[in-house]
Short mmCIF file of C-alpha atoms in Angstrom, two decimals:
data_model
loop_
_atom_site.label_atom_id
_atom_site.label_comp_id
_atom_site.label_asym_id
_atom_site.label_seq_id
_atom_site.Cartn_x
_atom_site.Cartn_y
_atom_site.Cartn_z
CA MET A 1 -0.11 -0.05 0.11
CA TYR A 2 1.34 3.37 -0.91
CA ALA A 3 2.46 5.36 2.04
CA VAL A 4 3.03 9.02 2.50
CA ARG A 5 5.23 9.31 5.62
CA GLY A 6 2.67 8.73 8.34
CA GLY A 7 -0.45 8.36 5.72
CA LYS A 8 -1.61 5.98 3.14
CA LEU A 9 -4.68 5.41 1.05
CA ASN A 10 -6.86 2.67 2.44
CA LEU A 11 -10.34 1.66 0.99
CA LYS A 12 -11.46 0.06 4.41
CA GLY A 13 -13.58 1.87 6.70
CA ALA A 14 -12.17 4.29 9.42
CA ALA A 15 -13.88 5.71 12.31
CA ASP A 16 -14.60 9.51 11.90
CA ASP A 17 -13.14 10.74 15.31
CA ALA A 18 -12.21 14.35 14.21
CA SER A 19 -13.44 17.14 16.30
CA SER A 20 -12.83 20.86 16.19
CA SER A 21 -12.84 23.96 18.44
CA LYS A 22 -15.00 26.05 16.44
CA LYS A 23 -18.67 25.40 15.13
CA ARG A 24 -20.29 27.37 12.30
CA LYS A 25 -23.11 27.04 10.19
CA LYS A 26 -22.48 24.66 7.33
CA HIS A 27 -23.80 25.40 3.54
CA SER A 28 -25.85 22.63 2.41
CA SER A 29 -27.98 21.98 -0.39
CA SER A 30 -31.62 20.88 -0.26
CA SER A 31 -32.80 17.34 -0.70
CA SER A 32 -34.80 18.40 -3.73
CA SER A 33 -31.68 19.67 -5.44
CA SER A 34 -29.30 16.87 -4.51
CA LYS A 35 -32.01 14.54 -5.95
CA LYS A 36 -32.68 16.49 -9.14
CA GLN A 37 -31.98 14.52 -12.10
CA LYS A 38 -29.12 15.80 -14.28
CA PRO A 39 -28.90 15.64 -17.96
CA THR A 40 -26.50 13.25 -19.55
CA ILE A 41 -24.45 13.41 -22.79
CA ASP A 42 -24.74 10.41 -24.88
CA ASN A 43 -21.12 9.89 -25.19
CA ASP A 44 -20.00 6.32 -23.98
CA GLU A 45 -16.76 6.70 -25.55
CA ASP A 46 -15.43 9.93 -23.81
CA ASP A 47 -16.56 10.00 -20.19
CA GLY A 48 -13.87 12.72 -19.78
CA GLU A 49 -15.54 14.99 -22.10
CA GLN A 50 -19.15 14.47 -20.27
CA ASP A 51 -17.18 15.33 -16.87
CA TYR A 52 -15.68 18.40 -18.29
CA VAL A 53 -19.11 19.58 -19.58
CA GLN A 54 -20.78 18.81 -16.32
CA HIS A 55 -18.45 20.76 -14.35
CA GLY A 56 -18.52 23.79 -16.41
CA GLY A 57 -15.11 23.41 -18.14
CA TRP A 58 -13.25 22.38 -14.93
CA TRP A 59 -11.49 19.30 -15.38
CA LYS A 60 -10.26 16.65 -13.09
CA VAL A 61 -6.46 16.57 -12.56
CA SER A 62 -4.83 12.97 -12.74
CA LYS A 63 -1.06 14.19 -12.32
CA PHE A 64 0.73 16.25 -9.68
CA HIS A 65 2.05 18.48 -12.43
CA GLU A 66 -1.38 19.39 -13.64
CA ILE A 67 -2.05 21.11 -10.02
CA THR A 68 -1.20 24.71 -10.74
CA GLY A 69 -3.07 28.00 -11.21
CA ASN A 70 -6.82 28.15 -10.52
CA VAL A 71 -7.99 24.95 -8.73
CA ALA A 72 -10.93 23.93 -6.59
CA ILE A 73 -11.23 21.08 -4.33
CA GLU A 74 -14.38 18.86 -4.93
CA PHE A 75 -15.95 16.63 -2.51
CA GLY A 76 -18.52 14.30 -3.78
CA THR A 77 -20.07 15.61 -7.03
CA ASN A 78 -20.36 19.27 -7.82
CA SER A 79 -19.66 20.38 -4.32
CA TYR A 80 -16.58 22.15 -3.38
CA ALA A 81 -14.67 23.26 -0.40
CA HIS A 82 -15.94 26.98 0.22
CA THR A 83 -13.75 29.68 1.78
CA LEU A 84 -15.51 31.65 4.44
CA ASP A 85 -14.42 35.26 5.31
CA ASN A 86 -13.04 34.29 8.55
CA GLY A 87 -10.69 31.75 7.11
CA LEU A 88 -12.50 28.63 7.71
CA PHE A 89 -14.07 26.22 5.29
CA CYS A 90 -17.34 24.41 4.71
CA VAL A 91 -18.98 22.34 1.98
CA GLY A 92 -20.51 24.47 -0.53
CA PRO A 93 -24.04 23.88 -2.14
CA THR A 94 -24.20 21.51 -4.96
CA ARG A 95 -23.41 23.51 -8.24
CA PRO A 96 -25.96 23.04 -11.11
CA PHE A 97 -25.03 20.81 -14.08
CA GLY A 98 -22.83 22.54 -16.31
CA GLU A 99 -21.43 25.26 -13.79
CA GLY A 100 -18.03 25.29 -12.35
CA PRO A 101 -17.24 26.43 -8.73
CA ASP A 102 -18.28 29.46 -7.24
CA GLN A 103 -15.87 32.37 -6.90
CA GLN A 104 -15.26 31.51 -3.02
CA GLN A 105 -14.53 27.96 -3.92
CA ILE A 106 -11.62 28.85 -6.25
CA LEU A 107 -7.95 28.67 -4.95
CA THR A 108 -4.67 29.44 -6.38
CA ALA A 109 -2.24 26.23 -6.25
CA ILE A 110 1.40 26.93 -6.04
CA ARG A 111 3.84 24.00 -6.42
CA ILE A 112 6.49 23.94 -3.69
CA SER A 113 8.40 20.72 -4.62
CA GLU A 114 8.17 17.60 -6.78
CA ASN A 115 5.32 16.49 -4.48
CA LYS A 116 4.26 19.41 -2.26
CA VAL A 117 1.95 22.16 -2.96
CA ALA A 118 0.38 25.31 -1.26
CA PHE A 119 -3.15 26.81 -1.67
CA LYS A 120 -4.18 30.59 -1.47
CA SER A 121 -7.79 31.39 -1.01
CA GLY A 122 -9.59 34.36 -2.94
CA PHE A 123 -8.96 36.28 0.21
CA GLY A 124 -5.31 36.00 -0.37
CA LYS A 125 -4.66 34.01 2.44
CA TYR A 126 -2.59 30.46 2.40
CA LEU A 127 -4.17 27.39 3.65
CA ALA A 128 -2.65 25.70 6.75
CA ILE A 129 -3.52 23.62 9.75
CA ASN A 130 -3.66 24.45 13.39
CA LYS A 131 -2.60 22.52 16.40
CA ASN A 132 -6.12 20.86 16.46
CA GLY A 133 -5.74 19.74 12.88
CA LEU A 134 -8.31 22.33 11.52
CA VAL A 135 -7.62 23.58 8.08
CA ILE A 136 -7.57 27.31 7.92
CA GLY A 137 -7.05 29.93 5.30
CA ARG A 138 -5.40 32.71 7.31
CA SER A 139 -1.41 32.61 6.76
CA ASP A 140 0.19 35.56 4.84
CA ALA A 141 3.29 33.42 3.82
CA ILE A 142 4.16 29.87 2.86
CA GLY A 143 5.89 27.78 5.52
CA MET A 144 5.99 24.13 6.56
CA ARG A 145 2.23 24.34 7.91
CA GLU A 146 1.04 25.46 4.60
CA TYR A 147 2.54 22.26 2.89
CA PHE A 148 0.06 19.79 1.24
CA GLU A 149 0.82 16.57 -0.64
CA PRO A 150 -1.64 15.04 -3.12
CA VAL A 151 -1.82 11.37 -3.01
CA PHE A 152 -2.95 9.59 -6.20
CA GLU A 153 -3.56 5.59 -6.02
CA ASN A 154 -5.86 3.48 -7.98
CA GLY A 155 -7.66 6.37 -9.54
CA ASN A 156 -8.46 8.15 -6.39
CA LEU A 157 -6.95 11.31 -4.87
CA ALA A 158 -6.63 12.40 -1.12
CA LEU A 159 -4.91 15.43 0.19
CA SER A 160 -2.23 14.74 2.93
CA ALA A 161 -1.45 17.88 5.26
CA CYS A 162 1.96 18.82 6.88
CA ASN A 163 0.87 16.58 9.93
CA ASP A 164 0.62 13.54 7.70
CA LYS A 165 -3.10 13.49 8.05
CA PHE A 166 -5.75 13.21 5.12
CA ILE A 167 -8.24 16.14 4.99
CA ARG A 168 -12.05 15.65 5.04
CA PHE A 169 -14.91 17.40 6.39
CA ASN A 170 -16.07 16.21 9.72
CA GLU A 171 -19.71 15.86 11.19
CA GLU A 172 -19.76 19.49 12.26
CA GLY A 173 -18.74 20.58 8.79
CA ASP A 174 -15.18 21.67 9.60
CA LEU A 175 -12.34 20.86 7.32
CA VAL A 176 -9.88 18.86 9.17
CA ALA A 177 -6.73 16.81 8.84
CA MET A 178 -6.99 14.20 11.39
CA ASP A 179 -7.01 10.80 9.41
CA ASP A 180 -4.05 8.43 9.15
CA SER A 181 -5.33 6.57 6.17
CA ALA A 182 -7.52 7.76 3.49
CA THR A 183 -11.25 6.31 3.20
CA GLU A 184 -14.15 7.46 1.00
CA ALA A 185 -14.68 10.44 3.07
CA ASN A 186 -11.03 11.70 2.31
CA PHE A 187 -11.43 11.12 -1.33
CA ILE A 188 -11.37 14.40 -3.52
CA ASN A 189 -11.15 15.81 -6.92
CA ILE A 190 -8.77 18.69 -7.61
CA ARG A 191 -10.34 20.52 -10.57
CA SER A 192 -8.50 22.88 -12.99
CA ASN A 193 -9.77 25.41 -15.56
CA SER A 194 -6.47 26.00 -17.16
CA LYS A 195 -5.80 25.02 -20.92
CA ARG A 196 -5.41 21.21 -20.68
CA ILE A 197 -2.42 19.91 -22.75
CA HIS A 198 -3.20 16.28 -23.53
CA GLU A 199 -0.19 13.77 -23.71
CA LYS A 200 -0.80 13.62 -27.56
CA GLU A 201 -0.58 17.15 -27.82
CA LYS A 202 2.41 17.59 -25.69
CA ARG A 203 4.41 14.92 -27.68
CA GLN A 204 3.39 16.76 -30.70
CA LYS A 205 4.61 20.02 -29.65
CA GLU A 206 7.81 18.53 -28.65
CA LEU A 207 8.46 17.30 -32.34
CA PRO A 208 10.45 19.56 -34.94
CA VAL A 209 8.07 21.88 -36.87
CA GLU A 210 8.57 19.75 -40.07
CA GLU A 211 7.20 16.72 -38.09
CA GLN A 212 4.15 18.41 -36.58
CA GLY A 213 1.59 16.78 -39.13
CA SER A 214 0.65 13.53 -40.97
CA ILE A 215 3.64 11.26 -42.21
CA ARG A 216 3.13 12.60 -45.57
CA GLU A 217 3.16 16.13 -44.72
CA THR A 218 6.40 15.46 -42.79
CA GLU A 219 7.99 14.27 -46.04
CA LEU A 220 6.62 17.24 -47.94
CA ASN A 221 7.96 19.67 -45.39
CA TYR A 222 11.65 18.00 -45.37
CA VAL A 223 11.48 17.97 -49.20
CA LYS A 224 10.88 21.75 -49.10
CA LYS A 225 13.65 22.06 -46.63
CA PHE A 226 16.37 20.09 -48.40
CA GLN A 227 15.59 19.69 -52.13
CA LYS A 228 16.72 22.28 -54.71
CA PHE A 229 15.73 21.94 -58.26
CA GLN A 230 16.30 24.38 -61.10
CA ASP A 231 12.84 24.27 -62.19
CA LYS A 232 11.66 24.84 -58.75
CA LYS A 233 9.29 21.83 -58.88
CA LEU A 234 9.14 19.58 -55.75
CA ARG A 235 9.53 16.08 -56.44
CA ILE A 236 8.05 13.80 -53.85
CA ASN A 237 8.97 10.10 -53.76
CA GLN A 238 5.84 7.95 -54.61
CA GLY A 239 6.90 4.86 -52.63
CA ASP A 240 4.59 3.38 -50.19
CA VAL A 241 4.01 5.74 -47.30
CA LYS A 242 3.95 2.66 -45.00
CA ASP A 243 7.88 2.59 -45.15
CA LEU A 244 7.85 5.91 -43.53
CA VAL A 245 5.49 4.83 -40.95
CA ASP A 246 7.44 1.54 -40.14
CA ALA A 247 10.70 3.91 -40.10
CA LYS A 248 9.18 6.28 -37.60
CA LYS A 249 8.21 3.26 -35.22
CA SER A 250 11.62 2.09 -35.34
CA GLY A 251 13.49 5.45 -34.93
CA LEU A 252 14.82 5.51 -38.41
CA LEU A 253 12.60 8.02 -39.92
CA HIS A 254 15.32 10.72 -40.83
CA GLU A 255 17.45 8.08 -42.47
CA THR A 256 14.37 6.80 -44.59
CA LEU A 257 13.51 10.23 -45.64
CA LEU A 258 17.11 10.82 -46.68
CA ASP A 259 17.07 7.88 -48.68
CA ARG A 260 13.85 8.70 -50.51
CA ARG A 261 15.10 12.10 -51.35
CA GLU A 262 18.29 10.77 -52.72
CA LYS A 263 16.42 8.44 -54.87
CA MET A 264 14.41 11.19 -56.34
CA LYS A 265 17.90 13.04 -57.04
CA SER A 266 19.21 10.02 -58.76
CA ASP A 267 16.01 9.52 -60.87
CA ARG A 268 16.21 13.29 -62.14
CA TYR A 269 20.00 12.85 -63.17
CA CYS A 270 19.45 9.67 -64.88
CA LYS A 271 16.81 10.99 -67.37
#
């Protein structure tokens, strides 16, 4: 089982023994709104797109490097940690289908290290935990108490505070960090509205400009770059494009492209 110093994700039940020194009124959604049927998108092939639309363009992060900029911490479905003006937190009311988090539910994530992050509320204060394990947003600067560690495992995400305890809302509606292991109550989604760069798109951007297109476009781009003819007419090798596909898979694309260009030169001079 993956461990984070003193904490680990654990699907088994655990007793909710957390308590806080302060009580406050908890935002709650009415039973009618929680039972209200939400529209669905008929797209079984892309659950990620349906989730994106349902949350108003706020997508669910799945890797640590995606936690940056504007984020919201979701508990359950369409309910977010809501910042109060006294620095405390409560569960916000369920947001309507197609809407993202409310303004007071948006945090700014700042990466501290390869696995630590800090959060700043809309009131300009950083989140931390006090000696009772209560999560509060009253810090003016980032120190050890403001460090949080997102823990990804088996498709679940939990947030470990600097005391090596996982955060959740207790029965009084307080956001606390009290649990050594993560259960359903600790599982969250961190959502972002920043431009999402998919892995395929990221790999594409890392390619040379000439190779950012189809395999046939790649050959054409290199022909334009290297071949020079007096009549200024491009001569493209008419060989099977499958040879280029195979060459790209085996890491021999550039050698194969060069051979095809050289063959066109030979054909020209042999006429």
